[in-house]
Coordinates of C-alpha atoms in Angstrom, one line a residue:
Chain A
M1 CA 32.7 160.7 -88.2
E2 CA 36.2 159.6 -87.8
V3 CA 36.1 156.1 -89.2
S4 CA 34.1 155.4 -92.0
M5 CA 32.9 152.1 -93.4
P6 CA 35.7 150.6 -95.8
Q7 CA 34.6 150.0 -99.4
K8 CA 35.1 146.5 -100.5
R9 CA 36.1 147.4 -103.9
Y10 CA 39.4 148.7 -102.7
Y11 CA 40.1 145.4 -100.8
R12 CA 39.4 142.8 -103.4
Q13 CA 41.9 139.9 -103.8
R14 CA 41.7 136.8 -105.5
A15 CA 40.1 133.7 -103.6
H16 CA 43.2 131.4 -103.5
S17 CA 46.4 132.1 -101.4
N18 CA 48.9 129.3 -101.1
P19 CA 49.0 128.3 -97.3
M20 CA 52.3 126.2 -98.0
A21 CA 54.1 129.4 -99.3
H22 CA 56.3 131.0 -96.6
H23 CA 54.3 134.5 -95.9
S24 CA 55.6 136.6 -93.1
F25 CA 53.1 136.9 -90.4
E26 CA 53.4 138.2 -86.8
N27 CA 52.4 135.4 -84.8
P28 CA 52.7 135.1 -81.1
V29 CA 55.4 132.3 -80.4
C30 CA 52.9 130.6 -78.0
P31 CA 49.4 131.1 -76.6
E32 CA 50.6 132.3 -73.4
E33 CA 52.3 135.3 -75.1
M34 CA 49.5 136.3 -77.1
D35 CA 48.3 139.8 -76.3
W36 CA 44.6 139.7 -76.9
S37 CA 44.3 143.1 -75.2
Q38 CA 45.1 144.8 -78.5
L39 CA 42.3 142.9 -80.3
Y40 CA 39.7 143.4 -77.6
P41 CA 40.6 146.4 -75.7
D42 CA 37.1 146.5 -73.7
F43 CA 37.6 142.9 -72.5
F44 CA 41.1 143.3 -71.1
T45 CA 41.5 145.8 -68.4
E46 CA 44.7 146.8 -66.8
G47 CA 45.4 144.9 -63.5
V48 CA 43.4 141.9 -64.4
S49 CA 45.3 138.7 -63.8
D50 CA 45.9 136.1 -66.6
K51 CA 43.6 133.6 -65.1
E52 CA 40.7 136.1 -65.2
M53 CA 41.1 137.0 -68.7
S54 CA 38.4 136.1 -71.1
R55 CA 39.4 133.6 -74.0
V56 CA 38.4 133.5 -77.6
E57 CA 35.7 130.9 -78.0
F58 CA 34.9 131.2 -81.6
A59 CA 37.4 131.1 -84.3
D60 CA 36.3 131.6 -87.9
I61 CA 39.0 130.0 -89.9
G62 CA 39.1 131.8 -93.3
C63 CA 36.8 134.5 -92.3
G64 CA 36.8 136.3 -95.7
Y65 CA 35.2 139.8 -95.5
G66 CA 33.9 139.0 -91.9
G67 CA 30.2 138.4 -92.6
L68 CA 29.9 135.8 -90.0
L69 CA 31.9 137.6 -87.3
V70 CA 29.7 140.7 -87.8
E71 CA 26.5 138.6 -87.8
L72 CA 27.4 136.4 -84.6
S73 CA 28.9 139.5 -82.5
P74 CA 25.4 140.8 -81.2
L75 CA 24.1 137.3 -80.7
F76 CA 26.8 136.2 -78.4
P77 CA 27.9 139.8 -76.9
D78 CA 30.0 138.1 -74.0
K79 CA 32.0 135.5 -76.2
L80 CA 35.0 136.5 -77.9
M81 CA 35.4 135.6 -81.4
L82 CA 38.5 135.9 -83.8
G83 CA 38.6 135.7 -87.5
M84 CA 41.8 134.3 -89.1
E85 CA 42.3 135.3 -92.7
I86 CA 45.5 134.7 -94.7
R87 CA 45.1 137.3 -97.6
V88 CA 46.6 140.9 -96.8
K89 CA 43.7 142.9 -98.4
V90 CA 40.9 141.0 -97.1
S91 CA 42.1 140.8 -93.4
D92 CA 42.8 144.6 -93.5
Y93 CA 39.2 145.0 -94.6
V94 CA 37.7 143.1 -91.7
Q95 CA 39.9 145.1 -89.3
D96 CA 38.8 148.4 -90.9
R97 CA 35.1 147.2 -90.8
I98 CA 35.3 146.3 -87.1
K99 CA 37.1 149.6 -86.3
S100 CA 34.2 151.4 -88.1
L101 CA 31.4 149.4 -86.6
R102 CA 33.0 150.0 -83.0
A103 CA 33.3 153.6 -83.7
S104 CA 29.6 154.2 -85.0
Q105 CA 28.0 151.9 -82.3
P106 CA 29.9 152.4 -79.2
G107 CA 29.9 149.3 -76.9
S108 CA 29.0 147.2 -79.7
Y109 CA 31.2 144.6 -81.7
Q110 CA 34.0 144.8 -78.9
N111 CA 34.0 141.1 -79.2
I112 CA 35.2 140.5 -82.4
A113 CA 38.4 140.8 -84.3
C114 CA 40.6 139.8 -87.2
I115 CA 44.0 138.8 -87.5
R116 CA 46.1 138.0 -90.7
S117 CA 47.6 134.5 -90.4
N118 CA 48.0 131.0 -91.8
A119 CA 45.7 128.8 -89.6
M120 CA 47.1 125.7 -91.0
K121 CA 50.4 126.3 -89.8
F122 CA 50.0 128.6 -86.9
L123 CA 46.7 127.6 -85.1
P124 CA 48.6 126.0 -82.1
N125 CA 50.5 129.5 -81.6
F126 CA 47.2 131.2 -80.9
F127 CA 45.3 128.8 -79.0
F128 CA 45.4 126.1 -76.2
K129 CA 44.2 122.6 -76.8
G130 CA 40.5 122.5 -76.2
Q131 CA 37.4 120.5 -76.9
G132 CA 34.5 121.9 -78.9
L133 CA 32.7 121.9 -82.2
V134 CA 33.7 122.2 -85.7
Y135 CA 31.1 123.9 -88.1
T136 CA 31.8 123.2 -91.9
I137 CA 29.6 124.8 -94.7
T138 CA 30.3 124.8 -98.6
D139 CA 28.2 125.0 -101.5
V140 CA 30.5 122.5 -103.5
E141 CA 29.1 119.1 -102.8
E142 CA 32.6 117.4 -103.4
V143 CA 34.1 119.6 -101.1
H144 CA 31.4 118.8 -98.4
V145 CA 31.9 115.2 -99.0
W146 CA 35.7 115.3 -98.6
M147 CA 35.1 117.2 -95.3
V148 CA 32.7 114.7 -94.0
K149 CA 34.9 112.0 -95.0
H150 CA 38.1 113.1 -93.2
F151 CA 36.3 114.2 -90.1
T152 CA 34.3 110.8 -89.8
E153 CA 37.5 109.0 -90.4
H154 CA 39.6 111.0 -87.8
P155 CA 39.2 109.2 -84.5
L156 CA 39.0 112.3 -82.8
F157 CA 36.0 113.7 -84.2
T158 CA 32.3 112.7 -84.3
R159 CA 29.6 114.1 -86.3
V160 CA 26.9 115.9 -84.5
P161 CA 23.4 114.8 -86.0
D162 CA 20.8 117.3 -86.8
E163 CA 18.6 116.6 -83.8
E164 CA 21.2 117.8 -81.5
L165 CA 21.5 121.0 -83.3
V166 CA 17.9 122.2 -82.9
D167 CA 18.8 125.0 -80.4
D168 CA 21.9 126.2 -82.0
I169 CA 21.3 129.4 -83.7
I170 CA 24.6 129.2 -85.6
P171 CA 23.9 126.7 -88.5
G172 CA 21.0 128.8 -89.8
R173 CA 23.0 131.8 -90.2
L174 CA 26.2 130.2 -91.7
G175 CA 24.7 130.2 -95.3
S176 CA 23.4 133.6 -95.3
C177 CA 25.5 136.1 -93.7
T178 CA 29.0 135.7 -95.7
E179 CA 29.7 137.1 -99.1
E180 CA 30.0 133.5 -100.5
G181 CA 26.6 132.5 -98.6
K182 CA 24.8 135.5 -100.2
K183 CA 26.3 134.7 -103.5
V184 CA 25.1 131.0 -103.3
Q185 CA 21.8 132.3 -102.4
R186 CA 21.4 134.6 -105.2
N187 CA 22.4 131.9 -107.6
G188 CA 19.8 129.5 -106.2
G189 CA 22.6 127.1 -105.1
Q190 CA 22.7 124.8 -102.2
N191 CA 24.6 124.9 -98.8
F192 CA 26.1 121.7 -97.4
L193 CA 26.5 121.8 -93.5
A194 CA 28.3 119.4 -91.4
I195 CA 29.2 119.8 -87.7
F196 CA 31.6 117.9 -85.7
R197 CA 32.5 117.3 -82.0
R198 CA 36.1 116.7 -80.8
I199 CA 36.0 113.7 -78.5
D200 CA 38.6 111.9 -76.3
D201 CA 41.0 109.3 -78.1
P202 CA 39.1 106.1 -78.3
N203 CA 42.3 104.3 -78.6
Q204 CA 43.9 105.7 -75.5
D205 CA 45.1 102.8 -73.3
Chain B
M1 CA 71.2 102.5 -70.0
L2 CA 69.7 103.4 -73.4
K3 CA 72.0 105.3 -75.5
R4 CA 70.3 108.2 -77.4
A5 CA 73.3 110.0 -78.3
Y6 CA 73.1 109.1 -81.9
R7 CA 70.5 111.3 -83.6
Q8 CA 71.5 112.5 -87.0
T9 CA 70.2 115.2 -89.1
A10 CA 70.7 116.1 -92.7
M11 CA 74.3 117.5 -93.1
A12 CA 77.0 117.1 -96.0
A13 CA 79.3 115.3 -93.7
A14 CA 78.4 113.5 -90.5
I15 CA 79.9 111.3 -87.7
G16 CA 78.5 108.9 -85.6
F17 CA 79.3 105.7 -83.4
C18 CA 77.7 102.3 -83.6
G19 CA 79.4 100.3 -80.9
D20 CA 83.0 100.2 -81.8
W21 CA 82.5 101.2 -85.3
C22 CA 83.0 105.0 -86.4
L23 CA 80.4 105.9 -88.9
L24 CA 81.1 108.6 -91.5
S25 CA 78.8 109.9 -94.2
C26 CA 80.2 112.1 -96.9
G27 CA 78.3 112.7 -100.1
S28 CA 76.7 109.5 -101.2
K29 CA 78.8 107.4 -99.3
L30 CA 78.6 105.8 -95.7
L31 CA 81.7 104.4 -94.4
A32 CA 82.1 102.4 -91.3
V33 CA 85.8 101.9 -89.9
H34 CA 86.3 99.8 -86.8
S35 CA 88.1 101.9 -84.1
K36 CA 89.6 99.1 -82.1
Q37 CA 90.6 96.5 -84.7
S38 CA 92.0 96.4 -88.0
R39 CA 89.2 95.2 -89.8
D40 CA 88.1 96.1 -93.3
S41 CA 85.8 99.1 -93.5
Y42 CA 82.4 98.8 -94.9
V43 CA 81.4 101.3 -97.5
F44 CA 78.0 101.8 -99.0
D45 CA 77.6 103.9 -101.9
C46 CA 74.2 105.2 -102.6
S47 CA 75.0 106.1 -106.2
I48 CA 75.4 102.6 -107.2
A49 CA 72.5 101.2 -105.1
E50 CA 69.3 100.1 -106.7
K51 CA 67.0 102.5 -108.2
K52 CA 63.3 102.7 -107.7
A53 CA 61.6 100.6 -110.3
K54 CA 60.2 102.9 -112.9
T55 CA 56.5 103.0 -113.3
A56 CA 54.4 104.6 -116.2
K57 CA 53.9 107.7 -114.0
D58 CA 57.7 108.0 -113.5
D59 CA 58.2 108.1 -117.1
S60 CA 55.6 110.8 -117.9
D61 CA 57.0 112.9 -115.0
S62 CA 60.7 112.6 -116.2
N63 CA 59.6 114.1 -119.5
K64 CA 58.8 117.4 -117.7
G65 CA 62.0 118.4 -116.0
A66 CA 65.4 117.2 -115.4
S67 CA 66.1 113.5 -115.7
E68 CA 66.3 111.6 -112.3
D69 CA 69.7 110.4 -113.4
T70 CA 71.5 113.8 -112.9
K71 CA 70.2 114.0 -109.1
S72 CA 72.9 113.5 -106.6
D73 CA 72.7 110.3 -104.4
D74 CA 73.9 112.3 -101.2
I75 CA 73.1 110.9 -97.7
L76 CA 70.7 113.3 -96.2
A77 CA 70.7 111.7 -92.7
F78 CA 71.7 108.6 -90.8
T79 CA 70.7 107.0 -87.5
V80 CA 72.1 104.4 -85.3
S81 CA 69.6 102.2 -83.0
P82 CA 70.2 102.5 -79.4
S83 CA 71.8 99.0 -79.2
G84 CA 74.1 99.8 -82.0
K85 CA 73.0 96.8 -83.9
L86 CA 71.2 98.9 -86.5
V87 CA 71.7 101.7 -88.8
A88 CA 69.5 103.5 -91.4
L89 CA 70.1 106.1 -93.8
A90 CA 68.0 108.3 -96.1
D91 CA 69.4 109.6 -99.4
N92 CA 68.6 112.5 -102.0
C93 CA 67.1 109.8 -104.2
K94 CA 64.4 109.0 -101.7
R95 CA 65.9 105.8 -100.6
V96 CA 65.7 104.5 -97.0
V97 CA 68.4 101.8 -96.3
L98 CA 68.6 99.5 -93.3
F99 CA 71.6 97.9 -92.3
H100 CA 72.4 95.2 -89.7
C101 CA 75.8 95.5 -88.0
E102 CA 75.9 93.4 -85.0
H103 CA 78.9 91.1 -86.2
S104 CA 79.4 92.1 -89.7
W105 CA 77.8 94.7 -92.0
K106 CA 74.9 93.7 -94.1
C107 CA 72.5 96.0 -96.1
V108 CA 69.1 94.4 -95.3
S109 CA 66.8 96.5 -97.4
I110 CA 66.5 99.4 -99.6
R111 CA 63.0 100.9 -99.6
F112 CA 61.4 104.0 -101.1
V113 CA 59.8 107.1 -99.7
V114 CA 57.5 109.6 -101.5
R115 CA 59.5 112.8 -100.3
K116 CA 62.9 113.6 -99.4
C117 CA 63.6 112.8 -95.7
T118 CA 65.3 115.1 -93.4
A119 CA 65.6 112.9 -90.1
L120 CA 65.2 109.4 -89.0
V121 CA 65.0 107.6 -85.6
F122 CA 64.7 104.0 -84.4
T123 CA 62.1 103.1 -81.7
N124 CA 63.8 102.3 -78.5
A125 CA 62.2 98.8 -78.8
E126 CA 64.1 98.7 -82.2
D127 CA 61.2 97.5 -84.0
E128 CA 60.4 100.5 -86.1
L129 CA 62.1 103.2 -88.0
L130 CA 60.4 106.4 -88.1
V131 CA 61.2 108.9 -91.0
A132 CA 60.4 112.5 -91.1
D133 CA 60.2 114.3 -94.6
K134 CA 60.3 117.7 -96.2
S135 CA 56.5 117.8 -96.6
G136 CA 56.0 117.3 -93.0
D137 CA 55.0 113.8 -93.0
V138 CA 56.1 110.9 -90.7
Y139 CA 56.5 107.3 -92.1
S140 CA 57.2 104.1 -90.4
F141 CA 59.3 101.4 -91.6
S142 CA 59.3 98.0 -90.1
V143 CA 62.4 96.7 -88.8
V144 CA 61.2 93.1 -88.2
E145 CA 59.8 92.9 -91.8
P146 CA 62.5 94.8 -93.7
Q147 CA 60.8 94.6 -96.9
R148 CA 57.5 95.8 -95.8
E149 CA 56.4 99.4 -97.3
G150 CA 56.5 102.4 -95.2
E151 CA 53.1 103.5 -93.5
L152 CA 52.2 107.0 -93.2
K153 CA 51.9 107.7 -89.5
M154 CA 51.2 111.6 -89.2
G155 CA 51.4 114.9 -91.1
Q156 CA 51.4 118.4 -91.0
L157 CA 51.9 121.4 -93.3
S158 CA 55.4 122.5 -92.2
M159 CA 58.7 120.8 -93.3
L160 CA 60.0 118.7 -90.5
L161 CA 63.6 119.0 -89.6
N162 CA 64.0 116.4 -87.0
I163 CA 62.5 113.7 -85.0
T164 CA 62.9 111.8 -81.9
L165 CA 61.1 109.6 -79.6
S166 CA 60.5 109.4 -75.8
L167 CA 62.6 107.0 -74.0
D168 CA 59.5 104.9 -73.5
D169 CA 58.5 105.1 -77.1
N170 CA 55.1 106.6 -75.9
Y171 CA 55.6 110.1 -77.9
I172 CA 56.9 110.9 -81.3
I173 CA 58.5 114.3 -81.0
T174 CA 58.9 116.4 -84.3
A175 CA 60.6 119.7 -85.1
D176 CA 59.7 121.9 -88.1
C177 CA 60.9 124.8 -89.9
E178 CA 58.4 127.1 -88.4
G179 CA 59.8 126.6 -85.0
K180 CA 57.1 124.3 -83.6
I181 CA 57.8 121.0 -81.8
R182 CA 54.9 118.7 -81.7
V183 CA 54.6 115.8 -79.3
S184 CA 52.2 113.1 -80.6
H185 CA 51.1 109.7 -79.3
R186 CA 53.1 107.0 -81.0
R187 CA 50.4 104.6 -81.1
S188 CA 47.7 107.2 -82.2
P189 CA 49.7 109.8 -83.8
Y190 CA 46.7 111.7 -84.9
N191 CA 46.4 112.6 -81.2
I192 CA 48.5 115.5 -80.4
Q193 CA 49.6 115.5 -76.9
S194 CA 51.4 118.8 -76.7
F195 CA 53.3 121.6 -78.6
C196 CA 56.5 122.8 -77.2
L197 CA 56.2 126.5 -78.5
G198 CA 59.0 129.0 -77.8
H199 CA 61.6 128.9 -80.5
N200 CA 61.4 132.0 -83.1
E201 CA 63.1 130.0 -85.8
F202 CA 63.5 126.6 -87.4
V203 CA 64.3 123.8 -84.9
T204 CA 67.1 121.6 -86.0
A205 CA 68.1 119.6 -83.2
L206 CA 66.3 117.4 -80.6
L207 CA 67.5 115.3 -77.6
V208 CA 65.8 113.4 -74.8
P209 CA 68.5 113.6 -72.1
L210 CA 69.2 110.4 -70.2
A211 CA 69.3 112.3 -66.9
G212 CA 65.6 113.4 -67.2
C213 CA 63.7 111.2 -69.6
Q214 CA 60.4 113.4 -69.1
F215 CA 62.3 116.3 -70.5
L216 CA 63.4 117.3 -74.1
L217 CA 66.2 119.6 -75.3
S218 CA 65.8 121.6 -78.5
G219 CA 68.2 123.6 -80.5
S220 CA 67.2 126.3 -83.1
G221 CA 68.2 129.0 -85.8
D222 CA 67.2 131.5 -83.0
G223 CA 70.5 130.6 -81.4
T224 CA 68.9 129.2 -78.3
V225 CA 68.8 125.6 -76.5
K226 CA 65.4 125.1 -74.7
L227 CA 64.4 122.6 -72.2
W228 CA 61.0 121.3 -72.2
D229 CA 58.5 119.1 -70.2
I230 CA 57.4 116.7 -73.1
E231 CA 53.9 115.8 -71.7
S232 CA 52.8 119.4 -71.1
G233 CA 54.8 121.2 -73.7
C234 CA 55.9 123.6 -70.8
R235 CA 59.0 125.6 -71.5
L236 CA 61.3 125.1 -68.3
H237 CA 64.3 126.8 -69.3
S238 CA 66.2 128.8 -72.3
C239 CA 69.9 128.9 -72.9
D240 CA 71.0 131.8 -75.1
L241 CA 74.2 130.6 -77.0
N242 CA 75.0 134.2 -78.0
I243 CA 76.7 134.6 -74.7
F244 CA 79.3 132.1 -75.7
K245 CA 80.1 133.7 -79.0
E246 CA 83.6 134.9 -79.4
T247 CA 83.7 138.6 -80.0
E248 CA 85.4 138.2 -83.4
T249 CA 82.4 136.7 -84.8
K250 CA 79.8 139.1 -86.3
L251 CA 77.5 140.1 -83.5
N252 CA 74.4 140.4 -85.7
E253 CA 74.4 136.8 -86.6
K254 CA 72.6 134.5 -84.4
P255 CA 74.4 131.0 -84.1
T256 CA 72.3 128.3 -85.6
V257 CA 72.2 125.2 -83.7
C258 CA 73.0 122.1 -85.7
R259 CA 73.5 119.2 -83.3
I260 CA 73.1 118.5 -79.6
I261 CA 74.8 115.3 -78.3
S262 CA 74.9 113.4 -75.2
S263 CA 77.7 111.6 -73.6
P264 CA 76.7 108.0 -73.1
D265 CA 76.4 108.6 -69.4
G266 CA 74.3 111.7 -69.9
S267 CA 76.7 114.0 -68.0
H268 CA 77.9 116.0 -70.9
I269 CA 75.6 117.8 -73.3
G270 CA 77.5 119.2 -76.2
V271 CA 76.0 121.9 -78.6
L272 CA 77.3 122.5 -82.0
C273 CA 76.4 125.6 -83.8
S274 CA 77.1 126.3 -87.4
R275 CA 80.0 128.4 -88.5
V276 CA 81.2 128.7 -84.7
P277 CA 84.5 127.2 -83.9
T278 CA 83.6 126.2 -80.3
I279 CA 81.5 123.7 -78.6
Q280 CA 79.3 124.7 -75.8
F281 CA 78.8 122.2 -73.0
L282 CA 75.8 122.3 -70.7
T283 CA 74.6 120.3 -67.9
L284 CA 71.4 119.3 -66.8
Q285 CA 70.6 119.7 -63.2
L286 CA 67.1 118.8 -62.2
M287 CA 67.3 119.9 -58.8
V288 CA 68.2 123.4 -59.5
K289 CA 65.7 126.1 -60.6
D290 CA 67.6 126.7 -63.9
K291 CA 67.9 123.4 -64.8
L292 CA 70.0 123.8 -67.9
V293 CA 73.3 125.2 -66.6
P294 CA 76.0 126.4 -69.0
H295 CA 79.3 124.4 -68.1
S296 CA 82.2 125.0 -70.4
V297 CA 83.4 126.0 -73.9
L298 CA 85.8 124.0 -75.9
T299 CA 87.5 126.1 -78.5
L300 CA 88.4 124.5 -81.7
P301 CA 91.2 125.2 -84.2
H302 CA 88.5 125.0 -87.1
C303 CA 84.8 125.3 -87.4
P304 CA 83.5 121.6 -86.7
L305 CA 81.3 119.8 -89.6
D306 CA 79.9 117.4 -86.9
I307 CA 80.5 116.1 -83.4
A308 CA 79.7 112.8 -81.7
F309 CA 80.6 110.8 -78.5
D310 CA 81.9 107.3 -79.0
S311 CA 80.8 104.5 -76.6
E312 CA 83.5 105.3 -74.2
G313 CA 82.4 108.8 -73.8
K314 CA 85.2 110.3 -75.8
L315 CA 84.3 113.5 -77.9
W316 CA 85.0 113.3 -81.6
V317 CA 85.2 116.4 -83.6
M318 CA 85.2 116.2 -87.5
M319 CA 86.6 119.4 -89.1
D320 CA 87.0 120.3 -92.7
C321 CA 90.8 120.4 -92.6
S322 CA 93.0 118.4 -94.8
D323 CA 95.9 118.1 -92.2
K324 CA 93.6 117.0 -89.3
M325 CA 90.1 115.9 -89.8
F326 CA 89.5 114.7 -86.3
N327 CA 90.3 115.8 -83.0
V328 CA 89.3 113.5 -80.1
Y329 CA 88.9 114.7 -76.6
T330 CA 88.7 113.0 -73.3
H331 CA 87.3 114.8 -70.2
K332 CA 90.0 114.7 -67.6
D333 CA 90.6 116.8 -64.5
G334 CA 87.6 119.0 -65.2
E335 CA 88.4 119.8 -68.9
W336 CA 88.6 118.5 -72.4
Q337 CA 91.9 117.2 -73.2
C338 CA 92.8 116.4 -76.8
N339 CA 94.4 113.1 -77.5
A340 CA 97.1 114.2 -79.8
Q341 CA 98.3 111.0 -81.4
S342 CA 95.9 108.1 -81.1
L343 CA 95.8 105.0 -83.3
E344 CA 92.1 105.2 -83.5
V345 CA 92.2 108.6 -85.1
S346 CA 94.9 107.6 -87.6
R347 CA 93.2 104.4 -88.5
I348 CA 89.9 106.2 -89.1
T349 CA 91.6 109.3 -90.8
E350 CA 93.4 106.8 -93.2
A351 CA 90.2 105.1 -94.0
F352 CA 88.2 108.3 -94.5
N353 CA 90.5 110.5 -96.4
P354 CA 90.2 108.8 -99.9
V355 CA 86.3 109.2 -99.5
W356 CA 86.5 112.7 -98.4
E357 CA 88.6 113.7 -101.2
T358 CA 85.9 112.7 -103.8
V359 CA 83.5 115.0 -102.5
E360 CA 83.4 118.6 -103.8
T361 CA 84.2 121.4 -101.4
S362 CA 81.0 123.2 -101.7
T363 CA 79.1 119.9 -100.8
R364 CA 81.4 119.3 -97.8
T365 CA 80.7 122.5 -96.3
K366 CA 77.0 123.1 -97.3
L367 CA 74.7 124.0 -94.6
W368 CA 71.3 123.1 -96.1
F369 CA 69.0 124.8 -93.3
E370 CA 70.6 128.3 -93.7
H371 CA 67.9 129.5 -96.2
L372 CA 65.3 128.6 -93.6
H373 CA 65.9 131.8 -91.5
K374 CA 62.8 134.0 -91.6
R375 CA 62.8 136.3 -94.6
S376 CA 62.5 140.0 -93.3
Y377 CA 60.5 141.0 -96.5
D378 CA 57.1 141.9 -95.4
N379 CA 54.5 141.8 -98.0
V380 CA 52.1 144.0 -95.7
A381 CA 54.3 147.0 -95.6
M382 CA 53.8 147.5 -99.5
Y383 CA 50.0 147.1 -99.4
M384 CA 49.8 149.5 -96.3
Q385 CA 51.9 152.2 -98.2
K386 CA 49.5 152.0 -101.2
K387 CA 46.5 152.1 -98.8
E388 CA 47.8 155.2 -97.1
Q389 CA 48.3 156.9 -100.4
R390 CA 44.8 155.9 -101.7
L391 CA 43.4 157.4 -98.4
K392 CA 45.2 160.6 -98.7
E393 CA 44.1 161.1 -102.3
Q394 CA 40.7 160.4 -101.3
Q395 CA 40.8 163.0 -98.7
L396 CA 42.3 165.6 -101.1
K397 CA 39.4 164.8 -103.5
R398 CA 36.8 165.2 -100.8
A399 CA 38.3 168.5 -99.7
K400 CA 38.5 169.8 -103.1
L401 CA 34.8 168.6 -103.8
Q402 CA 34.0 170.4 -100.8
R403 CA 35.5 173.6 -101.7
T404 CA 33.9 173.3 -105.1
N405 CA 30.6 172.6 -103.6
N406 CA 31.0 175.5 -101.1
N407 CA 31.6 177.9 -104.2
K408 CA 28.8 176.6 -106.1
K409 CA 26.6 177.0 -103.0
A410 CA 27.9 180.5 -102.4
R411 CA 27.4 181.5 -106.1
K412 CA 23.8 179.9 -105.9
E413 CA 22.9 181.8 -102.9
T414 CA 24.1 185.1 -104.2
S415 CA 22.2 184.5 -107.3
M416 CA 19.1 183.6 -105.5
K417 CA 19.3 186.5 -103.5
E418 CA 19.8 188.7 -106.6
D419 CA 16.6 187.0 -108.2
Q420 CA 14.7 187.9 -105.0
S421 CA 15.7 191.4 -104.7
S422 CA 15.1 192.1 -108.5
S423 CA 11.4 190.5 -108.4
S424 CA 10.2 192.4 -105.5
T425 CA 9.7 196.1 -105.3
R426 CA 12.2 197.7 -103.0
K427 CA 12.8 201.2 -101.5
P428 CA 16.2 202.6 -101.6
D429 CA 16.3 202.1 -97.8
D430 CA 15.9 198.3 -98.1
W431 CA 18.9 197.8 -100.1
Q432 CA 21.1 199.3 -97.4
K433 CA 19.8 196.8 -94.7
E434 CA 21.3 194.1 -96.9

């Protein structure tokens, strides 16, 4: 086999990387100029016009070792997913992991990819403006309270109540398929979930 | 017609006009000299302005590092309102100072900001002063209530370098050190209308041209001036200033755009690049496909520190030259003609020289944004090198292990065969078969 699964022990990196520091990234200048075919070769065939191109619909901001991407990939095989990770070693691990999965299961995992970037600064460089949902999860209650507070106070977001999430298969998996999630489960901790929807500006005249 | 020719950004020395008053900032001093009449100049010296009242927190902070008293009070930026009746400045000691200058000069208020500011702009309605700071935030200071504290309007992670408004005051436009330009709704700044993305380096200059108020001009460390549609963020045209560079200057250095100015009637757009002794003129031709058209190049005797148009459309160029600080040009017969001897120039030079001499040379020619060019150091390369090495070593190890195993296997097989042969009775013929 050409591509073997990467071993996490060679890709360990401390959890915190300062997003305000000036790292060097290779970002597209704007979404129009992003070449997605490098990340999702099976989805972008030559000769297909820009309008017909698939678009990334799921973004995992701070994807870590890629657990969520790998879990969701077979569940939404037609949706493109992108993981963004700021740490050098960790993003490389995910890229190697995806390469290896694609090689060992031809046809699968073609819809996931990972890039190394600082989402806090460069998200607009990759993605056009859009509507959608934000899924947040943490095992630290204070962080959950902080996120809920800021999203709730932000006029462009509204919290999605649990009743509306009955048919959504994502929430149930968020806490169990990532490294952090598994650690929390092992330690008998609790996960705090909060989901928000982007809405139009209520103050717009 | 609204005059948006007066945007200013952080420079060691800067020139601007406020009606008939010529404004000069240099070090910690703001000097206003009347260009037409022999009136007393007005000087505001930030180093003797009131300091922020110290709180208990300030005291404990100052114990940690250098004392606040040794920090310079240099002016980082100043701006003039469209009508010319108001001026505001931001200094290195986090002051925001507001002046009224309709009939005479008056310092109306001194307020304080949380972080050092890089740019300021008055709304066209002249009721608010917006201030952009190094941490990426925008604060609003009331003009109508000059003592009211600043209010946080919007923020982002990247340091802001310039700020302007659309002519109808509907949009706040900010430019950052990563090259992004953000267009936000002024009444609800949390609502981002669009991003104007295309610059490869930090964006220092912004100008909303009079000829096309739905457009935006931007200048960057990548050596280009770009034209955008404000609402959609669509890039309409890019003008590479490298083509104007003289052959003597180093070819591998991109000219950094410092300032984009517009004549009062909007017919001339001038671009100043750092350490380049020329001014590039562009015209905006909305009916043409490539709307931004290079017009002419004005060569100067020295690299200018700053440029500005006065209310009559004359171009003022400020240079770091003790003999001739200012050159003034008028556009006549299709070219920029230098007014050799002018009363205005002598009056202003005379008033300005004493101030200029008090400032150190290093401060006078400092270009604070030069360190913002993207670093070429790539922290990924080192990691990849180590990874390559690790993979090679692992491969060698595996190959070695494989060989050892093969040898072991071979020896084992041989010995097993030996055991078998010795335990069974064999005829001499059977040996030969093996």
